[in-house]
Amino acid sequence: MNFHKQLFQYMMDLVPQIPIIFLIDFLRYFIFAGIAFLVFYIWKHPFQYRKIQEKNAKPSQFRKEFLYSVSSVIVYTSVTLIVFLFRKYGYFKFYERIDEYGWAYLILSTVMILGIQDFYFYWTHRLMHTRLFYKRVHKVHHDSVIPSPWTAYSFHPWEALIHSLIMPIVASIFPVHPLALMIFMTFQIIRNVLGHSGYEIFPSWMGTNKILKLVNSNTNHDMHHQSFRYNYGLYTTVWDYLFGTVHPEYEKTFAEITSKKPEQKRRELQETV
């Protein structure tokens, strides 16, 4: 009986944190997606000639993406609260003082989180493209054939749940500091927003460098939204190259987009008018 009372009391203690947790994740999404939208879609930015697809997404798509993103943040908030609840009973390896493990470990643990998520995302992403899960779980995200910065969190609640599990997974493997989680969450939303921006910002020589070509480009993920069957990676193309799921035209397309000049893009636009 005491256990149930303690559990109930702790749940009540978490209630005031719900809007705070929601706002932190929502503002992180809204601020970075909003900045990217202003830069790439409102401002006459330097990357106009680097547009990956010729067509533009419609405002109705932006609204739909935003609403689904809000629902995703609700899912993320719920999972965070559950993790906090179970943490009270020692189920997850969080620590508060950086000097317990040192700065080197904090940096290493952040890199490890990103590496684990990259691997986790690749395989769950491929799984979501199977007949069993695509329509039920992943189709909402792929309704955005022409992605935009607002697409970053546009998931069906089931997909949002799958993505959110990375936090309890890593926190059950090794000790994690809140700062490492904050760095990880900030990095992932920035990379996610850029990957859906619709414009390529990476230099052309990245595609010919044996090491740097393993960094996922905006073109790579944009092509996934177009073809569905290739380019499942998140931060890297390591798993795509290793398991043969890189789009056959990816390297060629990246080279073509990154070799364009502003004048060439203007001519192409004039020809389509």
CSV table of C-alpha atoms in Angstrom, one decimal:
chain,number,residue,atom,x,y,z
A,1,MET,CA,0.0,0.0,0.0
A,2,ASN,CA,2.8,2.4,0.8
A,3,PHE,CA,4.3,1.7,-2.6
A,4,HIS,CA,1.1,2.8,-4.4
A,5,LYS,CA,0.9,5.9,-2.3
A,6,GLN,CA,4.4,6.8,-3.1
A,7,LEU,CA,3.9,6.2,-6.7
A,8,PHE,CA,0.7,8.3,-6.8
A,9,GLN,CA,2.5,11.1,-4.9
A,10,TYR,CA,5.4,11.1,-7.3
A,11,MET,CA,3.0,11.2,-10.3
A,12,MET,CA,1.3,14.2,-8.7
A,13,ASP,CA,4.7,15.8,-8.3
A,14,LEU,CA,5.4,15.4,-12.0
A,15,VAL,CA,2.2,17.1,-13.1
A,16,PRO,CA,3.6,20.7,-12.8
A,17,GLN,CA,6.5,19.6,-15.0
A,18,ILE,CA,4.2,18.6,-17.9
A,19,PRO,CA,3.8,22.0,-19.5
A,20,ILE,CA,7.6,22.7,-19.0
A,21,ILE,CA,8.7,19.5,-20.7
A,22,PHE,CA,6.2,20.1,-23.6
A,23,LEU,CA,7.3,23.7,-24.1
A,24,ILE,CA,11.0,22.9,-24.1
A,25,ASP,CA,10.5,20.3,-26.9
A,26,PHE,CA,7.9,22.3,-28.8
A,27,LEU,CA,10.0,25.6,-28.7
A,28,ARG,CA,13.0,23.7,-29.8
A,29,TYR,CA,11.1,22.4,-32.9
A,30,PHE,CA,9.3,25.7,-33.5
A,31,ILE,CA,12.3,27.9,-33.2
A,32,PHE,CA,14.7,25.9,-35.4
A,33,ALA,CA,12.0,25.0,-38.0
A,34,GLY,CA,10.8,28.6,-38.0
A,35,ILE,CA,14.3,30.0,-38.5
A,36,ALA,CA,14.9,27.5,-41.4
A,37,PHE,CA,11.5,28.4,-43.0
A,38,LEU,CA,12.3,32.1,-42.8
A,39,VAL,CA,15.8,31.6,-44.3
A,40,PHE,CA,14.9,29.1,-47.0
A,41,TYR,CA,11.3,30.1,-47.9
A,42,ILE,CA,11.0,33.8,-47.1
A,43,TRP,CA,14.5,35.4,-47.3
A,44,LYS,CA,16.3,35.5,-50.7
A,45,HIS,CA,19.0,33.2,-49.3
A,46,PRO,CA,22.3,32.3,-50.9
A,47,PHE,CA,21.2,28.7,-51.5
A,48,GLN,CA,18.3,29.5,-53.9
A,49,TYR,CA,20.1,27.8,-56.8
A,50,ARG,CA,20.6,24.7,-54.6
A,51,LYS,CA,16.9,23.7,-54.5
A,52,ILE,CA,16.7,19.9,-54.6
A,53,GLN,CA,13.2,19.6,-56.1
A,54,GLU,CA,11.8,22.1,-58.6
A,55,LYS,CA,8.3,22.1,-57.1
A,56,ASN,CA,7.2,23.9,-53.9
A,57,ALA,CA,5.1,22.5,-51.1
A,58,LYS,CA,1.7,24.1,-50.6
A,59,PRO,CA,0.7,26.0,-47.4
A,60,SER,CA,-1.9,23.3,-46.6
A,61,GLN,CA,1.0,20.9,-46.3
A,62,PHE,CA,2.8,23.2,-43.8
A,63,ARG,CA,-0.4,23.4,-41.7
A,64,LYS,CA,-0.8,19.6,-41.6
A,65,GLU,CA,2.9,19.1,-40.8
A,66,PHE,CA,2.7,21.6,-37.9
A,67,LEU,CA,-0.3,19.9,-36.4
A,68,TYR,CA,1.3,16.5,-36.6
A,69,SER,CA,4.4,17.9,-35.1
A,70,VAL,CA,2.5,19.2,-32.1
A,71,SER,CA,1.0,15.7,-31.6
A,72,SER,CA,4.6,14.3,-31.8
A,73,VAL,CA,5.7,16.7,-29.1
A,74,ILE,CA,2.8,15.4,-26.9
A,75,VAL,CA,4.1,11.8,-27.4
A,76,TYR,CA,7.7,12.9,-26.6
A,77,THR,CA,6.4,14.6,-23.4
A,78,SER,CA,4.5,11.5,-22.4
A,79,VAL,CA,7.6,9.3,-22.8
A,80,THR,CA,9.8,11.7,-20.9
A,81,LEU,CA,7.3,11.7,-18.0
A,82,ILE,CA,7.3,7.9,-18.0
A,83,VAL,CA,11.1,7.8,-18.0
A,84,PHE,CA,11.2,10.3,-15.1
A,85,LEU,CA,8.7,8.2,-13.2
A,86,PHE,CA,10.7,4.9,-13.6
A,87,ARG,CA,13.9,6.8,-12.9
A,88,LYS,CA,12.6,7.4,-9.4
A,89,TYR,CA,12.8,3.6,-8.9
A,90,GLY,CA,16.3,3.2,-10.4
A,91,TYR,CA,15.3,1.9,-13.8
A,92,PHE,CA,17.5,4.3,-15.7
A,93,LYS,CA,21.1,5.5,-15.4
A,94,PHE,CA,20.9,9.3,-15.1
A,95,TYR,CA,23.4,11.3,-13.1
A,96,GLU,CA,23.3,15.0,-12.1
A,97,ARG,CA,26.9,16.0,-11.3
A,98,ILE,CA,29.3,16.2,-14.3
A,99,ASP,CA,32.3,15.6,-12.0
A,100,GLU,CA,31.0,12.1,-11.3
A,101,TYR,CA,32.3,11.0,-14.7
A,102,GLY,CA,34.1,14.0,-16.0
A,103,TRP,CA,33.7,16.2,-19.1
A,104,ALA,CA,35.4,13.6,-21.4
A,105,TYR,CA,32.8,11.0,-20.5
A,106,LEU,CA,30.0,13.6,-21.1
A,107,ILE,CA,31.3,14.3,-24.6
A,108,LEU,CA,31.8,10.6,-25.3
A,109,SER,CA,28.3,9.7,-24.1
A,110,THR,CA,26.8,12.4,-26.3
A,111,VAL,CA,28.6,11.0,-29.3
A,112,MET,CA,27.5,7.5,-28.3
A,113,ILE,CA,23.9,8.6,-28.1
A,114,LEU,CA,24.1,10.0,-31.6
A,115,GLY,CA,25.8,6.8,-32.9
A,116,ILE,CA,23.2,4.5,-31.3
A,117,GLN,CA,20.3,6.7,-32.6
A,118,ASP,CA,21.8,6.6,-36.1
A,119,PHE,CA,21.9,2.8,-36.1
A,120,TYR,CA,18.5,2.6,-34.4
A,121,PHE,CA,16.9,5.0,-36.8
A,122,TYR,CA,18.2,3.1,-39.9
A,123,TRP,CA,16.7,-0.2,-38.9
A,124,THR,CA,13.4,1.1,-37.5
A,125,HIS,CA,13.1,3.3,-40.6
A,126,ARG,CA,13.5,0.2,-42.8
A,127,LEU,CA,11.0,-1.7,-40.7
A,128,MET,CA,8.5,1.1,-41.1
A,129,HIS,CA,8.8,0.8,-44.9
A,130,THR,CA,7.5,-2.7,-44.8
A,131,ARG,CA,3.9,-3.5,-45.9
A,132,LEU,CA,3.0,-4.3,-42.3
A,133,PHE,CA,3.9,-0.9,-40.9
A,134,TYR,CA,4.1,1.6,-43.7
A,135,LYS,CA,0.4,2.7,-43.9
A,136,ARG,CA,-0.2,2.4,-40.2
A,137,VAL,CA,2.9,4.1,-39.0
A,138,HIS,CA,5.1,5.9,-41.5
A,139,LYS,CA,2.8,7.2,-44.3
A,140,VAL,CA,2.0,10.5,-42.5
A,141,HIS,CA,5.6,11.5,-42.8
A,142,HIS,CA,5.8,10.5,-46.4
A,143,ASP,CA,2.7,12.5,-47.3
A,144,SER,CA,5.3,15.3,-47.5
A,145,VAL,CA,6.9,14.2,-50.8
A,146,ILE,CA,8.3,17.7,-51.0
A,147,PRO,CA,9.7,18.1,-47.5
A,148,SER,CA,9.9,21.4,-45.7
A,149,PRO,CA,11.4,22.5,-42.3
A,150,TRP,CA,8.0,21.8,-40.7
A,151,THR,CA,8.3,18.1,-41.8
A,152,ALA,CA,10.9,17.5,-39.2
A,153,TYR,CA,8.5,16.3,-36.5
A,154,SER,CA,5.5,15.5,-38.8
A,155,PHE,CA,4.9,11.9,-37.6
A,156,HIS,CA,2.0,9.6,-36.9
A,157,PRO,CA,1.8,9.2,-33.1
A,158,TRP,CA,3.1,5.6,-33.4
A,159,GLU,CA,6.1,6.7,-35.3
A,160,ALA,CA,6.7,9.5,-32.8
A,161,LEU,CA,6.7,6.8,-30.1
A,162,ILE,CA,9.2,4.7,-31.9
A,163,HIS,CA,11.6,7.7,-32.3
A,164,SER,CA,11.1,8.8,-28.7
A,165,LEU,CA,12.3,5.4,-27.3
A,166,ILE,CA,15.9,6.3,-28.0
A,167,MET,CA,16.1,8.1,-24.7
A,168,PRO,CA,15.0,5.2,-22.4
A,169,ILE,CA,17.1,2.9,-24.6
A,170,VAL,CA,20.4,4.8,-24.1
A,171,ALA,CA,19.6,5.6,-20.4
A,172,SER,CA,19.3,1.9,-19.7
A,173,ILE,CA,22.7,1.1,-21.3
A,174,PHE,CA,25.0,3.7,-19.8
A,175,PRO,CA,24.8,6.7,-17.4
A,176,VAL,CA,23.5,9.9,-19.1
A,177,HIS,CA,23.8,13.5,-17.9
A,178,PRO,CA,20.9,15.9,-18.7
A,179,LEU,CA,23.4,18.1,-20.5
A,180,ALA,CA,24.3,15.3,-22.9
A,181,LEU,CA,20.6,14.8,-23.6
A,182,MET,CA,20.1,18.5,-24.2
A,183,ILE,CA,23.0,18.6,-26.7
A,184,PHE,CA,21.7,15.5,-28.4
A,185,MET,CA,18.2,16.8,-28.7
A,186,THR,CA,19.4,20.2,-30.0
A,187,PHE,CA,21.6,18.6,-32.6
A,188,GLN,CA,19.0,16.1,-33.8
A,189,ILE,CA,16.3,18.8,-34.4
A,190,ILE,CA,18.8,21.1,-36.2
A,191,ARG,CA,19.9,18.2,-38.4
A,192,ASN,CA,16.4,17.0,-38.9
A,193,VAL,CA,15.2,20.5,-39.9
A,194,LEU,CA,18.0,20.9,-42.4
A,195,GLY,CA,17.5,17.5,-43.8
A,196,HIS,CA,13.9,18.4,-44.7
A,197,SER,CA,14.7,22.0,-45.8
A,198,GLY,CA,14.5,21.2,-49.5
A,199,TYR,CA,17.9,22.9,-50.2
A,200,GLU,CA,21.4,21.5,-50.3
A,201,ILE,CA,23.9,23.4,-48.1
A,202,PHE,CA,26.9,21.0,-48.1
A,203,PRO,CA,29.9,21.7,-50.4
A,204,SER,CA,30.3,19.6,-53.6
A,205,TRP,CA,33.7,18.2,-52.5
A,206,MET,CA,32.0,16.4,-49.7
A,207,GLY,CA,30.5,13.9,-52.1
A,208,THR,CA,33.9,12.8,-53.5
A,209,ASN,CA,35.7,12.5,-50.1
A,210,LYS,CA,35.7,8.9,-49.0
A,211,ILE,CA,35.1,9.9,-45.3
A,212,LEU,CA,32.9,13.0,-45.7
A,213,LYS,CA,30.5,11.3,-48.2
A,214,LEU,CA,29.4,9.1,-45.2
A,215,VAL,CA,27.8,12.3,-43.7
A,216,ASN,CA,24.2,12.4,-44.7
A,217,SER,CA,23.3,15.3,-46.9
A,218,ASN,CA,20.1,17.1,-47.4
A,219,THR,CA,19.9,15.7,-50.9
A,220,ASN,CA,20.1,12.2,-49.6
A,221,HIS,CA,17.1,12.4,-47.4
A,222,ASP,CA,15.1,14.5,-49.9
A,223,MET,CA,15.6,11.7,-52.4
A,224,HIS,CA,14.2,9.3,-49.8
A,225,HIS,CA,11.0,11.4,-49.7
A,226,GLN,CA,10.8,11.1,-53.4
A,227,SER,CA,11.6,7.5,-54.0
A,228,PHE,CA,10.8,5.8,-50.6
A,229,ARG,CA,12.9,2.8,-51.3
A,230,TYR,CA,16.4,4.1,-50.6
A,231,ASN,CA,18.4,6.3,-48.3
A,232,TYR,CA,17.1,5.3,-44.9
A,233,GLY,CA,20.0,6.8,-42.9
A,234,LEU,CA,19.7,9.7,-40.4
A,235,TYR,CA,23.1,11.3,-39.6
A,236,THR,CA,25.3,9.1,-41.8
A,237,THR,CA,25.1,7.0,-45.0
A,238,VAL,CA,27.2,4.3,-43.4
A,239,TRP,CA,24.4,1.8,-43.0
A,240,ASP,CA,23.0,2.6,-46.4
A,241,TYR,CA,26.3,1.9,-48.1
A,242,LEU,CA,26.9,-1.1,-46.0
A,243,PHE,CA,23.6,-2.7,-46.7
A,244,GLY,CA,23.1,-1.6,-50.2
A,245,THR,CA,20.2,0.9,-49.8
A,246,VAL,CA,21.9,4.0,-51.2
A,247,HIS,CA,19.9,5.4,-54.1
A,248,PRO,CA,21.7,4.4,-57.4
A,249,GLU,CA,21.5,8.1,-58.5
A,250,TYR,CA,22.4,9.7,-55.2
A,251,GLU,CA,26.0,10.6,-55.8
A,252,LYS,CA,25.3,11.8,-59.3
A,253,THR,CA,22.3,13.9,-58.1
A,254,PHE,CA,24.3,15.4,-55.2
A,255,ALA,CA,27.1,16.3,-57.6
A,256,GLU,CA,24.7,17.9,-60.1
A,257,ILE,CA,22.9,20.0,-57.4
A,258,THR,CA,26.1,21.2,-55.7
A,259,SER,CA,27.8,22.1,-59.0
A,260,LYS,CA,25.0,24.4,-60.1
A,261,LYS,CA,25.7,28.1,-60.3
A,262,PRO,CA,23.2,30.9,-59.5
A,263,GLU,CA,23.0,31.9,-63.2
A,264,GLN,CA,22.2,28.3,-64.2
A,265,LYS,CA,19.4,28.1,-61.8
A,266,ARG,CA,17.9,31.3,-63.1
A,267,ARG,CA,18.0,30.0,-66.6
A,268,GLU,CA,16.3,26.8,-65.5
A,269,LEU,CA,13.5,28.7,-63.8
A,270,GLN,CA,12.9,30.9,-66.8
A,271,GLU,CA,12.7,27.8,-69.0
A,272,THR,CA,10.0,26.3,-66.8
A,273,VAL,CA,7.8,29.5,-66.9
